[in-house]
Amino acid sequence: MKIGIVGATGYGGAELVRILKNHPHAEECILYSSSGQGNAYSETYPHMSGLVHQTLQPINMNTIKHEADVMFLATPPGVSSELTPQLAVAGIPVIDLSGDLRIQEPEVYEKWYKRTAAPEQTIEETVYGLSEINREHIKKAKLIANPGCFPTAVLLGLAPLVQNKLLDESFLIVDAKTGVSGAGRKASMGTHFSELNDNLKIYKVNEHQHTPEIEQLLKEWHPAMENITFSAHLVPMTRGIMATMYTQIKTNMSGDDLQSLYSEFYQDSYFVRVRPQGHFPATKEVWGSNFCDIGITIDERTNRVTVVSVIDNLMKGASGQAVQNLNIMNGWKEETGLTMTPIYP
Amino acid sequence: MKIGIVGATGYGGAELVRILKNHPHAEECILYSSSGQGNAYSETYPHMSGLVHQTLQPINMNTIKHEADVMFLATPPGVSSELTPQLAVAGIPVIDLSGDLRIQEPEVYEKWYKRTAAPEQTIEETVYGLSEINREHIKKAKLIANPGCFPTAVLLGLAPLVQNKLLDESFLIVDAKTGVSGAGRKASMGTHFSELNDNLKIYKVNEHQHTPEIEQLLKEWHPAMENITFSAHLVPMTRGIMATMYTQIKTNMSGDDLQSLYSEFYQDSYFVRVRPQGHFPATKEVWGSNFCDIGITIDERTNRVTVVSVIDNLMKGASGQAVQNLNIMNGWKEETGLTMTPIYP
Amino acid sequence: MKIGIVGATGYGGAELVRILKNHPHAEECILYSSSGQGNAYSETYPHMSGLVHQTLQPINMNTIKHEADVMFLATPPGVSSELTPQLAVAGIPVIDLSGDLRIQEPEVYEKWYKRTAAPEQTIEETVYGLSEINREHIKKAKLIANPGCFPTAVLLGLAPLVQNKLLDESFLIVDAKTGVSGAGRKASMGTHFSELNDNLKIYKVNEHQHTPEIEQLLKEWHPAMENITFSAHLVPMTRGIMATMYTQIKTNMSGDDLQSLYSEFYQDSYFVRVRPQGHFPATKEVWGSNFCDIGITIDERTNRVTVVSVIDNLMKGASGQAVQNLNIMNGWKEETGLTMTPIYP
Amino acid sequence: MKIGIVGATGYGGAELVRILKNHPHAEECILYSSSGQGNAYSETYPHMSGLVHQTLQPINMNTIKHEADVMFLATPPGVSSELTPQLAVAGIPVIDLSGDLRIQEPEVYEKWYKRTAAPEQTIEETVYGLSEINREHIKKAKLIANPGCFPTAVLLGLAPLVQNKLLDESFLIVDAKTGVSGAGRKASMGTHFSELNDNLKIYKVNEHQHTPEIEQLLKEWHPAMENITFSAHLVPMTRGIMATMYTQIKTNMSGDDLQSLYSEFYQDSYFVRVRPQGHFPATKEVWGSNFCDIGITIDERTNRVTVVSVIDNLMKGASGQAVQNLNIMNGWKEETGLTMTPIYP
């Protein structure tokens, strides 16, 4: 299979290149970029010297549709809204890593993203690619909206509670923390080393565009769910997301009950690892891999549940899950090309 | 004034030495340690070469009480419970940076700390040294329990809301994050560089011993307050605490109302800086200083308030506040010796 | 093939486990440890949850020799000196990652390591496992002394110059920098997060035990080589070694000449990547991989050559090269199981 | 005294603001910037909230010369070349932190800096502000070229050897390492967090513009000194420079001799701390202070000397030394306003 990557010079694109390099069904990768055409990819990313020999190709819709059998879009906001409809017409399956196609209601998209929504028809044809939950839809999909990094960690952490309607629908706090690579490769004051090192920041308080994405799924699973509180923090590390989630439980459940609920819910999901009672994952324990590790506990003093969910934001939070979706779409084993273990330390 | 520091080789002790080096009323510091007696302090801490010429002194209660006019205890758990009663008898004021004297109910202390509580009489004579709130009591105190690092950030962040009984007493989530120096100088797997660098951990979920300290004050201020949920995270940075707090507000308040409430509450407190609407502090913005910076906002979608409070855990969270209390006890200006600005970047 | 790993709970052992997990000829790994016998490996290393199901085995020489077809020793100093002779008698090939078997002269070993040397016969039977240089000897070897992390970077960086006798034999300065994982997993003040973060240290100046290992090879390649100056620095990062080497060149060579010399020298070495003129590798560009990347330049003002060589200390500097040697010993392709690309960022 | 700071929004400027905030002779600071005029300084640097109340002023030469009694220029390359002559005519003393005025030969400046040199007359009137060495000249100077960060560490580390003509003039290697704040506050790919964190880079090999500055002083002290080899490395930390220097000694000296030489050379220099035999400074041991700490040793195997010199690049390497020079120029005690101790950890 010939696989196109639009936006190959960003971090999401580079991670796709890394994964597909060792993917048994990736016959060839074509690397598209809005700049630097003709340059060797290894000039942009010297860590790929000797491993990736391609040069960067221009994003020309006339030729692009004859070159690739499937297209990953790892592009800045707004690009996918334009490219996807054209690729859809040309019959090329698309896995979109940007946020353009995730939100079903245009007005919600436009409120949070502050830009024009993608065409409605495109949105309608798009399947939300949360692999563990939407497998059956993904199998038949041509257009995939790959989930955001925070929503992946949050939704996998909450699905067993919400789908089983166990929590107080009006009480859900998500305190999320991320490494800096989630901000992409573009230099800015906000990602300047001296500003972030040995520092901890909160950002986009109550305004993060991943909020409606999370709420959309929660309400799909359980319409009584109310609006949530979501905060994002920038941690001085390169990779990793941890979502710490606090909710109130409606019924009487013990820690063991919770543990069983989660273990059973994910028993057929290779990439979700539920930790034993009293153990919580650290972000480094999934570093470089496609795992989502989850720890849960209940506090008897307050009857509140704390769920901790960690992922590598560039893997399960972006490119890893995108390849997992490629695998599902093609009927390949879900972990094909994704068997790399976490790297520790 | 001759000032004794017991536990001078820990990080809290070292920070006291740094502050008192430039404090106008610190005529002499005597550095006590349970090990290394006779060694030059600058062997333990070469950054003090040429600046601190003292050697380490043994902790001998017979002599210690004739040597110092006031005693800082920056000691491991359990030490202060033993030393403080003796120092009290000898009439020497004590500022205790350990957790030994903070909890009023022995059974609560013993449950969370899993060790024997200090003598009841000592506890009764002790004033909780949250400087901005307890100034009047501190002025007259002989024994000060210097607050924990997390409680300082949390309580200063919540005092205006709780003292004014504005929040839903049953809804309070505290998601706290700390740099590693809070764990002290003793080497352990949990503080090993390769285990923490580029990593984020949650620890002591629902079991952190600062929980009852926070609850004790909240209930003192507002008896209807219920138990809270408190989580601590270890961030790959050396100094800094951020407490992100989520609560539901009972009355109708705008962001401006909140802002005014906080600004007025702290208008006479030099070390608390309330940020303008929509601005939140980063930990580095108080690095090396005694400030506590606070940002607050309200989310109209949920009517929930988010409070962000940051401190330098070794300064306002330990030694800085300890010296602030020394100043208050002696009737000196509160910021005496504490005018160092944050260091950035 | 059944592969034993003695010292499986250290970082070198963990990296072997990670590599062999995806190695096509590693039928089974047996994980030996001096402590924690019976515990699941994933208790020590939760990042291997669900991936490694083995428990830790005791190091019992009576049984060990019937269990494994080849043995990796990733053990503290002195252990291999004891185990290797017994394994040799039992006919089990050994790849030793410790420093015990690297130094040929016992008195040199004892001077620098300050402990008793391994039995002379064992030393004599041992081949130094610098894969790219000693391939022919490694093929026939039963005992391999896997090179130290610094020597690997330094020797691969210098081999073309020294083997071709191009440099001034009396002028060689090696300024080496390493991440902290090279110090292993044992907690100590020297590897305490708060002591190392945002800090840079030099250590073992003129006393590092890798010095005689480097000199031994240099003099083997070119007997006129004199003693070198070697310094090691501890950099606040987890993985990575950079050796910056300064020498004076005897003949007239241009930068292009140098470039050609290196490119040709390593043209059949998959794992050594010589960078183009004027480009120098960063440590992150080999992170998690078995590559050694090299940049070279000559300064016309001084006729001095600067060579920069980077590796991942746990991969090419330890476990990666050990598996490369396993491959060579067994006649497998050198990169078998080692095709993971560097992870960036 | 009214003190002007041009370039107040850069890191050098911010450090000047921090120092002068507690300087007893700094009656008022005027903060000039090429952008953001009228904005409160604390918008740019929230860590100064409540401490610095000034707004940013435009750089208008007509008014600027009536406003300040002395001017610090913490400006990008080329700005000082233009401003200094005008300030000189107006009779305002200038302390220039940029590299514009440091190099005496215009053709050398133009070769290394690749831009037009400052007017010759300005250069002639300028004194090189290496405080410990040039005190007598600084006392009488009106224009000071404040030394570069690397040259400060290197020259203080080498002065005793070079001024006493003890080293082999043809053998000097300087391997320098710096934290990222030396690159300033302007965002770029080269200072992007994800590119630098957990990474180590070498840059400007044989091309760093601090090379001729170092050579100029070495040759002034000892005309037989030949060209040096200088390399700079970027270390994943915010502050700190370490220069590791390697040279061959001409005479027979013991480690004790060296130690005495250095201790005596710097016995009247408050800010230079020579470490005891066998001890070497780490960068964190001078963090936030104006100290330069030096360790020296001789290797009997090679008769080579290793000198390790560390500074905080923003303090002794820039703004700290600039204020030290201000003190010297005004006949104030050298450490006035600079008595802050290093902050550790």
PDB file of C-alpha atoms in Angstrom, chain B residues 26-162:
ATOM      1  CA  ALA B  26      20.219  37.660  61.893  1.00  0.00           C
ATOM      2  CA  GLU B  27      23.341  38.356  63.830  1.00  0.00           C
ATOM      3  CA  GLU B  28      24.478  34.750  63.812  1.00  0.00           C
ATOM      4  CA  CYS B  29      23.218  31.398  62.582  1.00  0.00           C
ATOM      5  CA  ILE B  30      24.024  28.193  64.386  1.00  0.00           C
ATOM      6  CA  LEU B  31      23.739  25.158  62.175  1.00  0.00           C
ATOM      7  CA  TYR B  32      22.721  21.907  63.868  1.00  0.00           C
ATOM      8  CA  SER B  33      22.722  18.552  62.207  1.00  0.00           C
ATOM      9  CA  SER B  34      22.277  14.960  63.280  1.00  0.00           C
ATOM     10  CA  SER B  35      25.344  13.968  61.292  1.00  0.00           C
ATOM     11  CA  GLY B  36      28.541  15.469  59.956  1.00  0.00           C
ATOM     12  CA  GLN B  37      29.323  17.443  63.105  1.00  0.00           C
ATOM     13  CA  GLY B  38      32.479  19.475  62.814  1.00  0.00           C
ATOM     14  CA  ASN B  39      32.368  19.551  59.024  1.00  0.00           C
ATOM     15  CA  ALA B  40      32.271  22.864  57.248  1.00  0.00           C
ATOM     16  CA  TYR B  41      28.790  23.655  55.955  1.00  0.00           C
ATOM     17  CA  SER B  42      30.287  24.451  52.557  1.00  0.00           C
ATOM     18  CA  GLU B  43      31.427  20.838  52.203  1.00  0.00           C
ATOM     19  CA  THR B  44      27.787  19.833  52.200  1.00  0.00           C
ATOM     20  CA  TYR B  45      26.767  22.811  50.108  1.00  0.00           C
ATOM     21  CA  PRO B  46      29.642  24.109  47.956  1.00  0.00           C
ATOM     22  CA  HIS B  47      27.425  26.888  46.622  1.00  0.00           C
ATOM     23  CA  MET B  48      27.961  28.511  50.023  1.00  0.00           C
ATOM     24  CA  SER B  49      31.776  28.437  49.727  1.00  0.00           C
ATOM     25  CA  GLY B  50      33.206  31.651  51.065  1.00  0.00           C
ATOM     26  CA  LEU B  51      29.794  32.794  52.263  1.00  0.00           C
ATOM     27  CA  VAL B  52      29.029  30.515  55.187  1.00  0.00           C
ATOM     28  CA  HIS B  53      31.920  29.692  57.442  1.00  0.00           C
ATOM     29  CA  GLN B  54      30.161  27.763  60.166  1.00  0.00           C
ATOM     30  CA  THR B  55      30.690  24.104  60.914  1.00  0.00           C
ATOM     31  CA  LEU B  56      27.879  21.710  61.735  1.00  0.00           C
ATOM     32  CA  GLN B  57      27.000  21.411  65.420  1.00  0.00           C
ATOM     33  CA  PRO B  58      25.566  18.376  67.211  1.00  0.00           C
ATOM     34  CA  ILE B  59      21.969  18.537  68.449  1.00  0.00           C
ATOM     35  CA  ASN B  60      22.644  18.520  72.165  1.00  0.00           C
ATOM     36  CA  MET B  61      19.662  19.754  74.173  1.00  0.00           C
ATOM     37  CA  ASN B  62      21.812  20.672  77.144  1.00  0.00           C
ATOM     38  CA  THR B  63      23.807  23.235  75.241  1.00  0.00           C
ATOM     39  CA  ILE B  64      21.454  24.100  72.432  1.00  0.00           C
ATOM     40  CA  LYS B  65      19.129  26.021  74.698  1.00  0.00           C
ATOM     41  CA  HIS B  66      21.854  28.416  75.764  1.00  0.00           C
ATOM     42  CA  GLU B  67      23.026  29.118  72.255  1.00  0.00           C
ATOM     43  CA  ALA B  68      20.082  30.389  70.249  1.00  0.00           C
ATOM     44  CA  ASP B  69      17.423  33.030  70.774  1.00  0.00           C
ATOM     45  CA  VAL B  70      15.009  31.318  68.433  1.00  0.00           C
ATOM     46  CA  MET B  71      15.044  27.909  66.831  1.00  0.00           C
ATOM     47  CA  PHE B  72      13.975  26.755  63.379  1.00  0.00           C
ATOM     48  CA  LEU B  73      13.319  23.038  63.157  1.00  0.00           C
ATOM     49  CA  ALA B  74      13.725  21.753  59.609  1.00  0.00           C
ATOM     50  CA  THR B  75      13.730  18.150  60.659  1.00  0.00           C
ATOM     51  CA  PRO B  76      12.343  14.793  59.530  1.00  0.00           C
ATOM     52  CA  PRO B  77       9.011  13.553  60.933  1.00  0.00           C
ATOM     53  CA  GLY B  78       9.047  12.868  64.676  1.00  0.00           C
ATOM     54  CA  VAL B  79      12.042  14.963  65.655  1.00  0.00           C
ATOM     55  CA  SER B  80      10.149  18.112  66.437  1.00  0.00           C
ATOM     56  CA  SER B  81       7.697  16.217  68.655  1.00  0.00           C
ATOM     57  CA  GLU B  82      10.651  15.465  70.870  1.00  0.00           C
ATOM     58  CA  LEU B  83      12.614  18.683  70.696  1.00  0.00           C
ATOM     59  CA  THR B  84       9.875  21.265  70.838  1.00  0.00           C
ATOM     60  CA  PRO B  85       8.602  20.474  74.368  1.00  0.00           C
ATOM     61  CA  GLN B  86      12.154  20.779  75.703  1.00  0.00           C
ATOM     62  CA  LEU B  87      12.775  24.023  73.888  1.00  0.00           C
ATOM     63  CA  ALA B  88       9.440  25.347  75.111  1.00  0.00           C
ATOM     64  CA  VAL B  89      10.405  24.613  78.699  1.00  0.00           C
ATOM     65  CA  ALA B  90      13.673  26.429  78.125  1.00  0.00           C
ATOM     66  CA  GLY B  91      11.719  29.406  76.862  1.00  0.00           C
ATOM     67  CA  ILE B  92      13.099  29.330  73.351  1.00  0.00           C
ATOM     68  CA  PRO B  93      10.634  30.225  70.610  1.00  0.00           C
ATOM     69  CA  VAL B  94      10.310  27.526  67.963  1.00  0.00           C
ATOM     70  CA  ILE B  95       9.288  27.700  64.334  1.00  0.00           C
ATOM     71  CA  ASP B  96       8.754  24.127  63.225  1.00  0.00           C
ATOM     72  CA  LEU B  97       8.857  23.405  59.485  1.00  0.00           C
ATOM     73  CA  SER B  98       7.984  19.730  59.896  1.00  0.00           C
ATOM     74  CA  GLY B  99       4.451  18.368  60.029  1.00  0.00           C
ATOM     75  CA  ASP B 100       4.661  17.304  63.675  1.00  0.00           C
ATOM     76  CA  LEU B 101       2.721  20.158  65.241  1.00  0.00           C
ATOM     77  CA  ARG B 102       0.191  21.061  62.579  1.00  0.00           C
ATOM     78  CA  ILE B 103      -2.659  18.673  63.288  1.00  0.00           C
ATOM     79  CA  GLN B 104      -4.767  19.406  66.355  1.00  0.00           C
ATOM     80  CA  GLU B 105      -6.468  16.017  66.773  1.00  0.00           C
ATOM     81  CA  PRO B 106      -3.941  13.312  67.740  1.00  0.00           C
ATOM     82  CA  GLU B 107      -6.035  10.558  66.176  1.00  0.00           C
ATOM     83  CA  VAL B 108      -6.200  12.427  62.882  1.00  0.00           C
ATOM     84  CA  TYR B 109      -2.441  12.926  62.960  1.00  0.00           C
ATOM     85  CA  GLU B 110      -1.831   9.291  63.731  1.00  0.00           C
ATOM     86  CA  LYS B 111      -4.155   8.076  60.996  1.00  0.00           C
ATOM     87  CA  TRP B 112      -2.534  10.105  58.214  1.00  0.00           C
ATOM     88  CA  TYR B 113       1.070  10.231  59.417  1.00  0.00           C
ATOM     89  CA  LYS B 114       1.142   6.694  60.803  1.00  0.00           C
ATOM     90  CA  ARG B 115       3.225   7.738  63.815  1.00  0.00           C
ATOM     91  CA  THR B 116       2.670   8.939  67.368  1.00  0.00           C
ATOM     92  CA  ALA B 117       1.383  12.476  67.774  1.00  0.00           C
ATOM     93  CA  ALA B 118       3.274  15.186  69.662  1.00  0.00           C
ATOM     94  CA  PRO B 119       2.319  15.856  73.310  1.00  0.00           C
ATOM     95  CA  GLU B 120      -1.112  17.470  73.570  1.00  0.00           C
ATOM     96  CA  GLN B 121       0.113  20.421  75.573  1.00  0.00           C
ATOM     97  CA  THR B 122       2.650  21.297  72.914  1.00  0.00           C
ATOM     98  CA  ILE B 123      -0.012  21.119  70.244  1.00  0.00           C
ATOM     99  CA  GLU B 124      -2.266  23.376  72.266  1.00  0.00           C
ATOM    100  CA  GLU B 125       0.394  26.037  72.641  1.00  0.00           C
ATOM    101  CA  THR B 126       1.212  25.966  68.939  1.00  0.00           C
ATOM    102  CA  VAL B 127      -0.083  28.529  66.460  1.00  0.00           C
ATOM    103  CA  TYR B 128      -0.557  27.574  62.822  1.00  0.00           C
ATOM    104  CA  GLY B 129       1.766  29.872  60.912  1.00  0.00           C
ATOM    105  CA  LEU B 130      -0.185  30.742  57.784  1.00  0.00           C
ATOM    106  CA  SER B 131       1.158  34.249  57.905  1.00  0.00           C
ATOM    107  CA  GLU B 132      -1.433  36.174  55.901  1.00  0.00           C
ATOM    108  CA  ILE B 133      -4.344  34.676  57.803  1.00  0.00           C
ATOM    109  CA  ASN B 134      -3.038  34.210  61.322  1.00  0.00           C
ATOM    110  CA  ARG B 135      -0.901  37.318  61.775  1.00  0.00           C
ATOM    111  CA  GLU B 136      -2.515  38.337  65.034  1.00  0.00           C
ATOM    112  CA  HIS B 137      -1.988  34.951  66.651  1.00  0.00           C
ATOM    113  CA  ILE B 138       1.537  34.614  65.309  1.00  0.00           C
ATOM    114  CA  LYS B 139       2.532  37.944  66.871  1.00  0.00           C
ATOM    115  CA  LYS B 140       1.953  36.492  70.322  1.00  0.00           C
ATOM    116  CA  ALA B 141       3.065  32.936  69.677  1.00  0.00           C
ATOM    117  CA  LYS B 142       6.056  31.111  71.098  1.00  0.00           C
ATOM    118  CA  LEU B 143       5.544  27.948  69.055  1.00  0.00           C
ATOM    119  CA  ILE B 144       4.739  28.062  65.377  1.00  0.00           C
ATOM    120  CA  ALA B 145       3.698  25.157  63.204  1.00  0.00           C
ATOM    121  CA  ASN B 146       4.849  26.366  59.823  1.00  0.00           C
ATOM    122  CA  PRO B 147       2.317  25.216  57.206  1.00  0.00           C
ATOM    123  CA  GLY B 148       3.015  22.488  54.696  1.00  0.00           C
ATOM    124  CA  CYS B 149       3.908  23.444  51.141  1.00  0.00           C
ATOM    125  CA  PHE B 150       0.664  22.231  49.563  1.00  0.00           C
ATOM    126  CA  PRO B 151      -1.558  23.646  52.342  1.00  0.00           C
ATOM    127  CA  THR B 152       0.053  27.072  51.938  1.00  0.00           C
ATOM    128  CA  ALA B 153      -0.757  27.240  48.225  1.00  0.00           C
ATOM    129  CA  VAL B 154      -4.204  25.707  48.656  1.00  0.00           C
ATOM    130  CA  LEU B 155      -5.337  27.683  51.678  1.00  0.00           C
ATOM    131  CA  LEU B 156      -4.219  31.055  50.371  1.00  0.00           C
ATOM    132  CA  GLY B 157      -6.024  30.218  47.151  1.00  0.00           C
ATOM    133  CA  LEU B 158      -9.256  29.283  48.907  1.00  0.00           C
ATOM    134  CA  ALA B 159      -9.436  31.610  51.916  1.00  0.00           C
ATOM    135  CA  PRO B 160     -11.466  34.383  50.261  1.00  0.00           C
ATOM    136  CA  LEU B 161     -14.080  31.926  49.012  1.00  0.00           C
ATOM    137  CA  VAL B 162     -14.298  29.813  52.140  1.00  0.00           C
TER     138      VAL B 162
END
